[in-house]
Amino acid sequence: MPETKNNAKTFRWWNIALVGFTSVWGLNNVINNFANQGLAVVTSWILIMVLYFVPYTLMVGQLGSAFQNSGGGVSSWIKMLSNNKLAYFAAWTYWVVHVPYLAQKPQIIMISLSWLFKGNGSFVNTVSPLVVQGLSLVIFLAFVWIASKGAATLNNIGSIAGIAMFLMSMLFIILGVSAPFITHVQIATPNMSDIHTYIPKFDFQYFTTISMLVFAVGGSEKISPYVNKTKNASKEFPLGMIILAVMVAVSAILGSFAIGMIVNSNHIPADLMANGAYQAFQFLGNSFHVGNLFVWAFALTNTLASAAALAISIDAPLRMLLDDADKKYIPKALSKKNKKGIAINGYYMTAVLVSILIIVPALGIKGMNDLYNWMLNLNSIVMPMRYLWVFLAYMLLTKQLDKYKSDYMFVKNKYVGFGFGLWTFLLTAFACIMGMVPKMDMAADPGSWWFQLALNIATPIVFILLGLILPAIAKRTNGPEIEV
């Protein structure tokens, strides 16, 4: 039967590479990992691309091809490959890891607005954590209210802001790398021509930072629905993914070079994660004699992108949980919808969890900058938990290759395929566990260090326990015919 226009295989390898790049990459990935590792991150980027990102994306390609009618949802893959209960836990994980993500977005919005109107980064160094988190709570609850009204406008704003953020990232790399040659400004990091500047010290401290690298390159399962829209998928999809990996690697390496020219890799400012992108754009604006033009553009872009992401991420992951998971594992009350079709009790659950995660850390972490860095680190611990389900799905698929055929195969040998799945699963789990160690000097503030460690361990445990409790509540409340 000839293909209709709607399902014609019109994507080519360059389409796959570009869609993937805009989905998984951003300037903050470069800033955050440079803050952790300095210029040694250049070697780390190469390692993470070869050992993790390439096999990850190619596994996603095979899963997307094998389950082309499932909409690309990880929980759908798990349901087909195992059972409904595991699929529920996959859907739950996908939803619950967005809680820290939602808790940090108001901080990002406030920092962006501070740079937009004040033109400096004093906000993170002067304002009390309790004040910031109080304002964060107000902003978050306002967005919960907006999302509960079914407002769809922010989806369009998010798309525009996403494209703008991609362009700002490219602009930063071009300007950052060219600035020393065009404007003759002094390069901040000494010995940038020495190979030893780029070699990491593979010690305990180093391994506590790899969760941020994993966090940066994860999420390529978003590309899976495009596998079956790709012309000659068995050849062009992997080519697109390899080009994607090269694009990300080049962007990460050149971006790190650019930051190294602006910030001394041997003396990284404590507020680099929060203010680094703005400081870099301010430096470039001054170097090219355009003042704060780049800062204002980036601040406005970041504000709109964060606002859209906040509103969308309140609704979309919850909708996936309630729609994808077997209803016998979800209490009926949680799925109750208002006149706008919004699962209002699910919103309340989201609001309670995020509110707790906004307020509690401010009670034990001193300084807004430390709070921001901790929240970002928590995201790098929790968010990769959802990638574990992708690798589990791939391992399950390698055992059922006869049943689930696909146009594109990552590797044809099921044992080799299982090995890749196991390797990426274990690396992700290792990164999450090591990431729990706080990225601050314990001797400087032991109380805060232990408080952060306790929160880093407790948060994922609480999330897992909540996922176990919901089916028990569903069994008691959904009716006697429900068996869990």
Coordinates of N, CA and C in Angstrom, one line a residue, residues 160-370:
I160 N 8.9 29.5 20.4 CA 9.7 30.6 20.0 C 11.0 30.8 20.9
A161 N 10.8 30.7 22.2 CA 11.9 30.9 23.1 C 12.9 29.8 22.9
G162 N 12.5 28.6 22.6 CA 13.4 27.5 22.4 C 14.3 27.7 21.2
I163 N 13.7 28.2 20.1 CA 14.5 28.6 18.9 C 15.5 29.7 19.3
A164 N 15.0 30.7 20.0 CA 15.8 31.9 20.4 C 17.0 31.4 21.3
M165 N 16.7 30.5 22.2 CA 17.8 30.0 23.1 C 18.8 29.2 22.3
F166 N 18.4 28.5 21.3 CA 19.4 27.8 20.4 C 20.3 28.8 19.7
L167 N 19.6 29.9 19.2 CA 20.4 30.9 18.4 C 21.4 31.6 19.4
M168 N 20.9 31.9 20.6 CA 21.8 32.5 21.6 C 23.0 31.6 21.9
S169 N 22.8 30.3 22.0 CA 23.9 29.4 22.3 C 24.9 29.4 21.2
M170 N 24.4 29.4 19.9 CA 25.3 29.5 18.8 C 26.1 30.8 18.7
L171 N 25.3 31.9 19.0 CA 25.9 33.2 19.0 C 27.1 33.3 20.1
F172 N 26.8 32.7 21.2 CA 27.8 32.7 22.3 C 29.1 32.0 21.9
I173 N 29.0 30.9 21.2 CA 30.1 30.1 20.8 C 30.9 30.9 19.7
I174 N 30.2 31.5 18.8 CA 30.9 32.2 17.7 C 31.6 33.4 18.3
L175 N 30.9 34.2 19.1 CA 31.5 35.4 19.7 C 32.6 35.0 20.7
G176 N 32.4 34.0 21.5 CA 33.4 33.6 22.5 C 34.7 33.2 21.9
V177 N 34.6 32.4 20.9 CA 35.8 31.8 20.3 C 36.5 32.9 19.5
S178 N 35.7 33.8 18.8 CA 36.4 34.8 18.0 C 36.8 36.1 18.7
A179 N 36.3 36.3 19.9 CA 36.6 37.6 20.7 C 38.1 37.8 20.8
P180 N 38.9 36.9 21.3 CA 40.3 37.2 21.5 C 41.0 37.6 20.2
F181 N 40.5 37.1 19.1 CA 41.2 37.4 17.8 C 40.8 38.7 17.2
I182 N 39.5 39.0 17.5 CA 38.9 40.2 16.9 C 39.1 41.4 17.7
T183 N 38.9 41.3 19.0 CA 39.0 42.4 20.0 C 40.3 42.5 20.7
H184 N 41.1 41.4 20.6 CA 42.4 41.3 21.3 C 42.3 41.4 22.8
V185 N 41.2 40.9 23.4 CA 41.1 40.9 24.8 C 42.0 39.8 25.4
Q186 N 42.4 39.9 26.7 CA 43.3 38.9 27.3 C 42.5 37.7 27.6
I187 N 43.1 36.5 27.3 CA 42.5 35.2 27.6 C 42.6 35.0 29.1
A188 N 41.5 34.6 29.7 CA 41.4 34.5 31.1 C 42.2 33.3 31.7
T189 N 42.1 32.2 31.0 CA 42.7 30.9 31.5 C 44.2 30.8 31.0
P190 N 45.2 30.7 31.8 CA 46.5 30.5 31.3 C 46.7 29.1 30.8
N191 N 47.7 29.0 29.9 CA 48.2 27.7 29.4 C 47.1 26.9 28.6
M192 N 46.3 27.7 27.9 CA 45.2 27.0 27.1 C 45.7 26.2 25.9
S193 N 47.0 26.4 25.6 CA 47.6 25.6 24.5 C 48.3 24.3 25.1
D194 N 48.3 24.1 26.4 CA 48.9 23.0 27.0 C 47.9 21.9 27.2
I195 N 48.2 20.7 26.7 CA 47.3 19.5 26.7 C 46.9 19.1 28.1
H196 N 47.8 19.4 29.1 CA 47.5 19.0 30.4 C 46.4 19.8 31.1
T197 N 46.1 20.9 30.5 CA 45.0 21.8 31.0 C 43.6 21.1 30.8
Y198 N 43.6 20.1 29.8 CA 42.3 19.5 29.4 C 42.2 18.1 30.0
I199 N 43.2 17.6 30.8 CA 43.1 16.2 31.3 C 42.5 16.2 32.7
P200 N 41.4 15.6 32.9 CA 40.8 15.6 34.2 C 41.6 14.7 35.2
K201 N 41.4 15.0 36.5 CA 42.0 14.2 37.5 C 40.9 13.2 38.0
F202 N 41.1 12.0 37.6 CA 40.0 11.0 37.8 C 40.0 10.5 39.3
D203 N 39.6 11.4 40.2 CA 39.5 11.1 41.6 C 38.1 11.1 42.0
F204 N 37.9 10.9 43.3 CA 36.5 10.8 43.9 C 35.7 12.1 43.5
Q205 N 36.3 13.2 43.7 CA 35.7 14.5 43.4 C 35.2 14.5 41.9
Y206 N 36.0 14.0 41.0 CA 35.6 14.0 39.6 C 34.3 13.2 39.4
F207 N 34.3 12.0 40.0 CA 33.1 11.1 39.7 C 31.8 11.7 40.4
T208 N 32.0 12.6 41.3 CA 30.7 13.2 41.9 C 30.1 14.2 40.9
T209 N 30.9 14.6 39.8 CA 30.4 15.6 38.9 C 29.8 15.0 37.6
I210 N 29.9 13.7 37.4 CA 29.5 13.1 36.1 C 28.0 13.1 35.9
S211 N 27.2 13.2 37.1 CA 25.8 13.2 37.0 C 25.3 14.5 36.1
M212 N 26.1 15.6 36.3 CA 25.7 16.8 35.5 C 26.0 16.6 34.0
L213 N 27.0 15.8 33.7 CA 27.2 15.5 32.2 C 26.1 14.6 31.7
V214 N 25.7 13.6 32.5 CA 24.7 12.7 32.1 C 23.4 13.4 31.9
F215 N 23.1 14.3 32.9 CA 21.9 15.2 32.8 C 21.9 16.0 31.6
A216 N 23.1 16.5 31.2 CA 23.2 17.4 30.0 C 22.9 16.7 28.7
V217 N 23.2 15.5 28.6 CA 23.1 14.8 27.3 C 21.9 13.9 27.2
G218 N 21.1 13.8 28.3 CA 20.0 12.9 28.4 C 18.7 13.5 27.7
G219 N 17.8 12.6 27.5 CA 16.5 13.1 27.0 C 16.2 12.8 25.5
S220 N 17.1 12.0 24.9 CA 17.0 11.9 23.4 C 15.8 11.0 23.0
E221 N 15.1 10.4 24.1 CA 13.9 9.6 23.8 C 12.8 10.5 23.1
K222 N 13.0 11.8 23.3 CA 12.0 12.7 22.6 C 12.1 12.6 21.1
I223 N 13.2 12.1 20.6 CA 13.4 12.0 19.1 C 12.8 10.7 18.6
S224 N 12.5 9.7 19.4 CA 12.1 8.4 19.0 C 10.9 8.4 18.0
P225 N 9.9 9.3 18.2 CA 8.7 9.2 17.2 C 9.1 9.5 15.8
Y226 N 10.3 10.1 15.6 CA 10.7 10.5 14.2 C 11.4 9.4 13.4
V227 N 11.7 8.3 14.1 CA 12.5 7.2 13.5 C 11.7 6.7 12.3
N228 N 10.4 6.5 12.4 CA 9.6 5.9 11.3 C 9.2 6.9 10.3
K229 N 9.6 8.2 10.5 CA 9.3 9.2 9.5 C 10.6 9.4 8.7
T230 N 11.6 8.7 9.0 CA 12.9 8.9 8.3 C 13.0 8.0 7.1
K231 N 13.4 8.6 6.0 CA 13.7 7.8 4.8 C 14.9 6.9 4.9
N232 N 14.7 5.7 4.6 CA 15.8 4.7 4.7 C 16.4 4.7 6.1
A233 N 15.4 4.4 7.1 CA 15.7 4.6 8.5 C 17.0 3.8 9.0
S234 N 17.2 2.6 8.4 CA 18.3 1.8 8.9 C 19.6 2.4 8.6
K235 N 19.7 3.3 7.6 CA 21.0 4.0 7.4 C 21.0 5.5 7.8
E236 N 19.9 6.2 7.5 CA 19.9 7.6 7.8 C 19.6 8.0 9.2
F237 N 18.9 7.2 10.0 CA 18.7 7.5 11.4 C 20.0 7.4 12.2
P238 N 20.7 6.3 12.1 CA 22.0 6.3 12.9 C 23.0 7.4 12.4
L239 N 22.9 7.7 11.1 CA 23.8 8.8 10.6 C 23.4 10.1 11.2
G240 N 22.1 10.4 11.3 CA 21.6 11.6 11.9 C 22.0 11.7 13.4
M241 N 21.9 10.5 14.1 CA 22.3 10.5 15.5 C 23.8 10.7 15.7
I242 N 24.6 10.2 14.8 CA 26.0 10.4 14.9 C 26.4 11.8 14.6
I243 N 25.7 12.4 13.6 CA 25.9 13.8 13.3 C 25.5 14.7 14.5
L244 N 24.3 14.3 15.2 CA 23.9 14.9 16.4 C 24.9 14.9 17.5
A245 N 25.5 13.7 17.7 CA 26.6 13.6 18.7 C 27.8 14.5 18.4
V246 N 28.1 14.6 17.1 CA 29.2 15.4 16.7 C 28.9 16.9 16.9
M247 N 27.6 17.3 16.6 CA 27.2 18.7 16.8 C 27.2 19.0 18.3
V248 N 26.7 18.1 19.1 CA 26.7 18.4 20.6 C 28.1 18.5 21.1
A249 N 29.0 17.5 20.6 CA 30.4 17.5 21.1 C 31.1 18.8 20.7
V250 N 30.9 19.2 19.4 CA 31.6 20.5 18.9 C 31.1 21.7 19.7
S251 N 29.7 21.7 19.9 CA 29.1 22.8 20.7 C 29.7 22.9 22.1
A252 N 29.8 21.7 22.7 CA 30.2 21.6 24.1 C 31.7 22.0 24.2
I253 N 32.5 21.5 23.3 CA 34.0 21.7 23.4 C 34.3 23.2 23.0
L254 N 33.7 23.7 21.9 CA 33.9 25.1 21.6 C 33.3 26.1 22.6
G255 N 32.2 25.7 23.2 CA 31.6 26.5 24.3 C 32.5 26.5 25.5
S256 N 33.1 25.4 25.8 CA 34.0 25.3 27.0 C 35.2 26.2 26.7
F257 N 35.8 26.1 25.5 CA 36.9 27.0 25.1 C 36.5 28.4 25.3
A258 N 35.3 28.8 24.8 CA 34.9 30.2 24.9 C 34.8 30.6 26.3
I259 N 34.2 29.8 27.2 CA 34.2 30.2 28.6 C 35.6 30.3 29.2
G260 N 36.4 29.3 28.8 CA 37.8 29.4 29.3 C 38.5 30.7 28.9
M261 N 38.2 31.2 27.8 CA 38.8 32.5 27.4 C 38.3 33.7 28.2
I262 N 37.0 33.5 28.8 CA 36.4 34.6 29.5 C 36.6 34.4 31.0
V263 N 36.6 33.2 31.5 CA 36.6 32.8 32.9 C 37.9 32.0 33.2
N264 N 38.7 32.3 34.2 CA 39.9 31.6 34.5 C 39.5 30.2 35.1
S265 N 39.8 29.1 34.3 CA 39.5 27.8 34.7 C 40.0 27.4 36.1
N266 N 41.1 28.0 36.5 CA 41.8 27.7 37.8 C 41.1 28.4 38.9
H267 N 40.3 29.4 38.7 CA 39.6 30.2 39.7 C 38.2 30.4 39.3
I268 N 37.4 29.4 39.4 CA 36.0 29.5 38.9 C 35.2 30.2 40.0
P269 N 34.4 31.2 39.6 CA 33.6 31.9 40.5 C 32.5 31.0 41.1
A270 N 32.2 31.2 42.4 CA 31.2 30.4 43.1 C 29.8 30.5 42.4
D271 N 29.5 31.7 41.8 CA 28.2 31.9 41.2 C 28.1 31.7 39.7
L272 N 29.1 30.9 39.2 CA 29.1 30.7 37.7 C 27.9 30.0 37.2
M273 N 27.4 29.0 37.9 CA 26.2 28.3 37.4 C 25.0 29.2 37.3
A274 N 24.8 30.1 38.3 CA 23.7 31.0 38.3 C 23.9 32.2 37.4
N275 N 25.1 32.8 37.4 CA 25.3 34.0 36.7 C 26.2 33.9 35.5
G276 N 26.9 32.7 35.3 CA 27.9 32.6 34.3 C 27.5 33.0 32.9
A277 N 26.4 32.6 32.4 CA 26.0 32.9 31.0 C 25.8 34.4 30.9
Y278 N 25.2 35.0 31.8 CA 25.0 36.5 31.8 C 26.3 37.2 31.8
Q279 N 27.2 36.8 32.7 CA 28.5 37.5 32.8 C 29.3 37.3 31.5
A280 N 29.2 36.1 30.9 CA 29.9 35.9 29.6 C 29.3 36.8 28.5
F281 N 28.0 36.9 28.5 CA 27.4 37.7 27.4 C 27.7 39.2 27.7
Q282 N 27.8 39.6 29.0 CA 28.1 41.0 29.3 C 29.6 41.3 28.9
F283 N 30.5 40.3 29.2 CA 31.9 40.5 28.7 C 32.0 40.6 27.2
L284 N 31.2 39.8 26.5 CA 31.2 39.8 25.0 C 30.6 41.1 24.5
G285 N 29.6 41.5 25.2 CA 28.9 42.8 24.8 C 29.9 44.0 24.9
N286 N 30.6 44.0 26.0 CA 31.6 45.1 26.2 C 32.7 45.0 25.2
S287 N 33.2 43.7 24.9 CA 34.3 43.5 24.0 C 33.9 44.0 22.6
F288 N 32.6 43.8 22.2 CA 32.2 44.1 20.9 C 31.5 45.5 20.9
H289 N 31.6 46.2 22.0 CA 31.0 47.6 22.1 C 29.5 47.7 21.8
V290 N 28.8 46.7 22.4 CA 27.3 46.8 22.3 C 26.7 46.9 23.7
G291 N 27.5 47.1 24.7 CA 26.9 47.2 26.0 C 26.2 45.9 26.5
N292 N 25.1 46.1 27.1 CA 24.3 44.9 27.7 C 23.3 44.3 26.7
L293 N 23.5 44.6 25.4 CA 22.5 44.1 24.4 C 22.4 42.6 24.5
F294 N 23.5 41.8 24.5 CA 23.4 40.4 24.6 C 22.8 39.9 25.9
V295 N 23.1 40.6 27.0 CA 22.6 40.2 28.3 C 21.1 40.4 28.3
W296 N 20.6 41.5 27.8 CA 19.1 41.7 27.7 C 18.4 40.6 26.9
A297 N 19.1 40.3 25.7 CA 18.5 39.3 24.8 C 18.4 37.9 25.5
F298 N 19.5 37.6 26.2 CA 19.6 36.3 26.8 C 18.6 36.2 28.0
A299 N 18.6 37.3 28.8 CA 17.7 37.3 30.0 C 16.2 37.2 29.5
L300 N 15.8 37.9 28.5 CA 14.5 37.9 28.0 C 14.1 36.5 27.5
T301 N 15.1 35.9 26.7 CA 14.9 34.6 26.2 C 14.8 33.5 27.3
N302 N 15.6 33.6 28.3 CA 15.6 32.7 29.4 C 14.3 32.8 30.2
T303 N 13.9 34.1 30.4 CA 12.6 34.3 31.2 C 11.5 33.6 30.5
L304 N 11.3 33.9 29.2 CA 10.2 33.3 28.4 C 10.3 31.8 28.3
A305 N 11.5 31.3 28.1 CA 11.7 29.8 28.0 C 11.4 29.1 29.3
S306 N 11.8 29.7 30.4 CA 11.6 29.1 31.7 C 10.1 29.2 32.1
A307 N 9.5 30.3 31.8 CA 8.0 30.5 32.1 C 7.2 29.5 31.3
A308 N 7.5 29.3 30.0 CA 6.8 28.3 29.2 C 7.1 26.9 29.7
A309 N 8.3 26.6 30.0 CA 8.7 25.3 30.5 C 8.0 25.0 31.9
L310 N 7.9 26.0 32.7 CA 7.2 25.8 34.0 C 5.7 25.4 33.8
A311 N 5.0 26.2 33.0 CA 3.6 25.9 32.7 C 3.4 24.6 32.1
I312 N 4.2 24.3 31.1 CA 4.0 23.0 30.3 C 4.4 21.8 31.2
S313 N 5.4 22.0 32.0 CA 5.9 20.8 32.8 C 5.0 20.6 34.0
I314 N 4.2 21.5 34.4 CA 3.2 21.2 35.4 C 2.1 20.2 34.9
D315 N 1.8 20.4 33.6 CA 0.7 19.6 33.0 C 1.1 18.4 32.3
A316 N 2.1 18.5 31.3 CA 2.5 17.4 30.4 C 2.9 16.1 31.1
P317 N 3.9 16.2 32.1 CA 4.3 14.9 32.7 C 3.2 14.3 33.5
L318 N 2.3 15.1 34.2 CA 1.2 14.6 34.9 C 0.2 13.9 34.0
R319 N -0.1 14.5 32.9 CA -1.0 14.0 31.9 C -0.5 12.6 31.4
M320 N 0.9 12.5 31.2 CA 1.5 11.3 30.8 C 1.3 10.2 31.8
L321 N 1.5 10.6 33.1 CA 1.3 9.6 34.2 C -0.2 9.1 34.2
L322 N -1.1 10.0 34.2 CA -2.5 9.6 34.4 C -3.1 8.9 33.1
D323 N -2.6 9.3 31.9 CA -3.1 8.7 30.7 C -2.4 7.4 30.3
D324 N -1.1 7.3 30.6 CA -0.4 6.1 30.2 C -0.5 4.9 31.2
A325 N -0.5 5.3 32.5 CA -0.4 4.2 33.5 C -1.7 3.5 33.6
D326 N -1.7 2.2 33.9 CA -2.9 1.4 34.2 C -3.7 2.0 35.3
K327 N -5.0 2.2 35.1 CA -5.8 2.9 36.1 C -5.9 2.2 37.4
K328 N -5.6 0.9 37.5 CA -5.7 0.3 38.8 C -4.6 0.6 39.7
Y329 N -3.5 1.3 39.2 CA -2.4 1.7 40.0 C -2.6 3.2 40.4
I330 N -3.6 3.9 39.9 CA -3.7 5.3 40.2 C -5.1 5.5 40.9
P331 N -5.0 6.1 42.1 CA -6.3 6.4 42.8 C -7.2 7.3 41.9
K332 N -8.5 6.9 41.9 CA -9.5 7.6 41.0 C -9.5 9.1 41.3
A333 N -9.4 9.4 42.6 CA -9.5 10.8 43.0 C -8.4 11.7 42.3
L334 N -7.2 11.0 42.0 CA -6.1 11.7 41.4 C -6.4 12.1 39.9
S335 N -7.3 11.3 39.3 CA -7.6 11.5 37.9 C -8.8 12.4 37.7
K336 N -9.5 12.9 38.8 CA -10.7 13.7 38.7 C -10.3 15.0 37.9
K337 N -11.2 15.3 36.9 CA -10.9 16.5 36.1 C -11.9 17.6 36.3
N338 N -11.5 18.8 36.1 CA -12.4 20.0 36.2 C -13.0 20.2 34.8
K339 N -13.7 21.4 34.7 CA -14.4 21.7 33.5 C -13.5 21.9 32.3
K340 N -12.3 22.2 32.6 CA -11.3 22.5 31.5 C -10.5 21.2 31.1
G341 N -10.9 20.1 31.7 CA -10.3 18.8 31.4 C -8.9 18.6 32.1
I342 N -8.7 19.4 33.2 CA -7.5 19.4 34.0 C -7.7 18.4 35.2
A343 N -6.7 17.6 35.4 CA -6.7 16.7 36.6 C -6.4 17.5 37.8
I344 N -7.4 18.1 38.4 CA -7.1 19.1 39.4 C -6.5 18.5 40.7
N345 N -6.8 17.3 41.1 CA -6.2 16.7 42.3 C -4.7 16.4 42.0
G346 N -4.5 16.0 40.8 CA -3.1 15.8 40.4 C -2.3 17.1 40.5
Y347 N -2.9 18.2 40.1 CA -2.3 19.5 40.3 C -2.0 19.8 41.7
Y348 N -3.0 19.5 42.6 CA -2.8 19.7 44.0 C -1.6 18.9 44.6
M349 N -1.5 17.6 44.1 CA -0.3 16.8 44.5 C 1.0 17.4 44.1
T350 N 1.0 17.8 42.8 CA 2.2 18.5 42.3 C 2.6 19.7 43.1
A351 N 1.5 20.5 43.4 CA 1.8 21.8 44.1 C 2.3 21.5 45.5
V352 N 1.8 20.5 46.2 CA 2.3 20.2 47.6 C 3.7 19.7 47.5
L353 N 4.1 18.8 46.6 CA 5.4 18.2 46.6 C 6.5 19.3 46.2
V354 N 6.1 20.1 45.2 CA 7.0 21.2 44.8 C 7.2 22.3 45.8
S355 N 6.1 22.6 46.5 CA 6.1 23.6 47.6 C 7.0 23.1 48.7
I356 N 7.0 21.9 49.1 CA 7.9 21.3 50.1 C 9.3 21.5 49.7
L357 N 9.6 21.1 48.4 CA 10.9 21.1 47.9 C 11.5 22.6 47.7
I358 N 10.5 23.5 47.6 CA 11.0 24.9 47.6 C 11.3 25.5 48.9
I359 N 10.5 25.2 49.9 CA 10.7 25.8 51.3 C 11.7 25.1 52.1
V360 N 11.7 23.7 52.2 CA 12.5 23.0 53.2 C 14.0 23.3 53.0
P361 N 14.6 23.3 51.8 CA 16.0 23.5 51.6 C 16.4 24.9 52.1
A362 N 15.6 25.9 52.0 CA 15.9 27.3 52.5 C 16.1 27.3 54.0
L363 N 15.6 26.3 54.7 CA 15.8 26.3 56.1 C 17.2 25.9 56.6
G364 N 17.9 25.2 55.7 CA 19.2 24.7 56.1 C 20.4 25.0 55.2
I365 N 20.1 25.7 54.1 CA 21.2 26.0 53.1 C 21.3 27.6 53.2
K366 N 22.5 28.0 53.5 CA 22.8 29.4 53.7 C 23.2 30.0 52.4
G367 N 22.6 31.1 52.0 CA 23.0 31.8 50.8 C 22.2 31.3 49.5
M368 N 21.7 32.3 48.8 CA 20.9 32.0 47.6 C 21.7 31.3 46.6
N369 N 23.0 31.6 46.4 CA 23.8 31.0 45.4 C 24.0 29.5 45.7
D370 N 24.3 29.1 47.0 CA 24.4 27.7 47.4 C 23.1 27.0 47.1

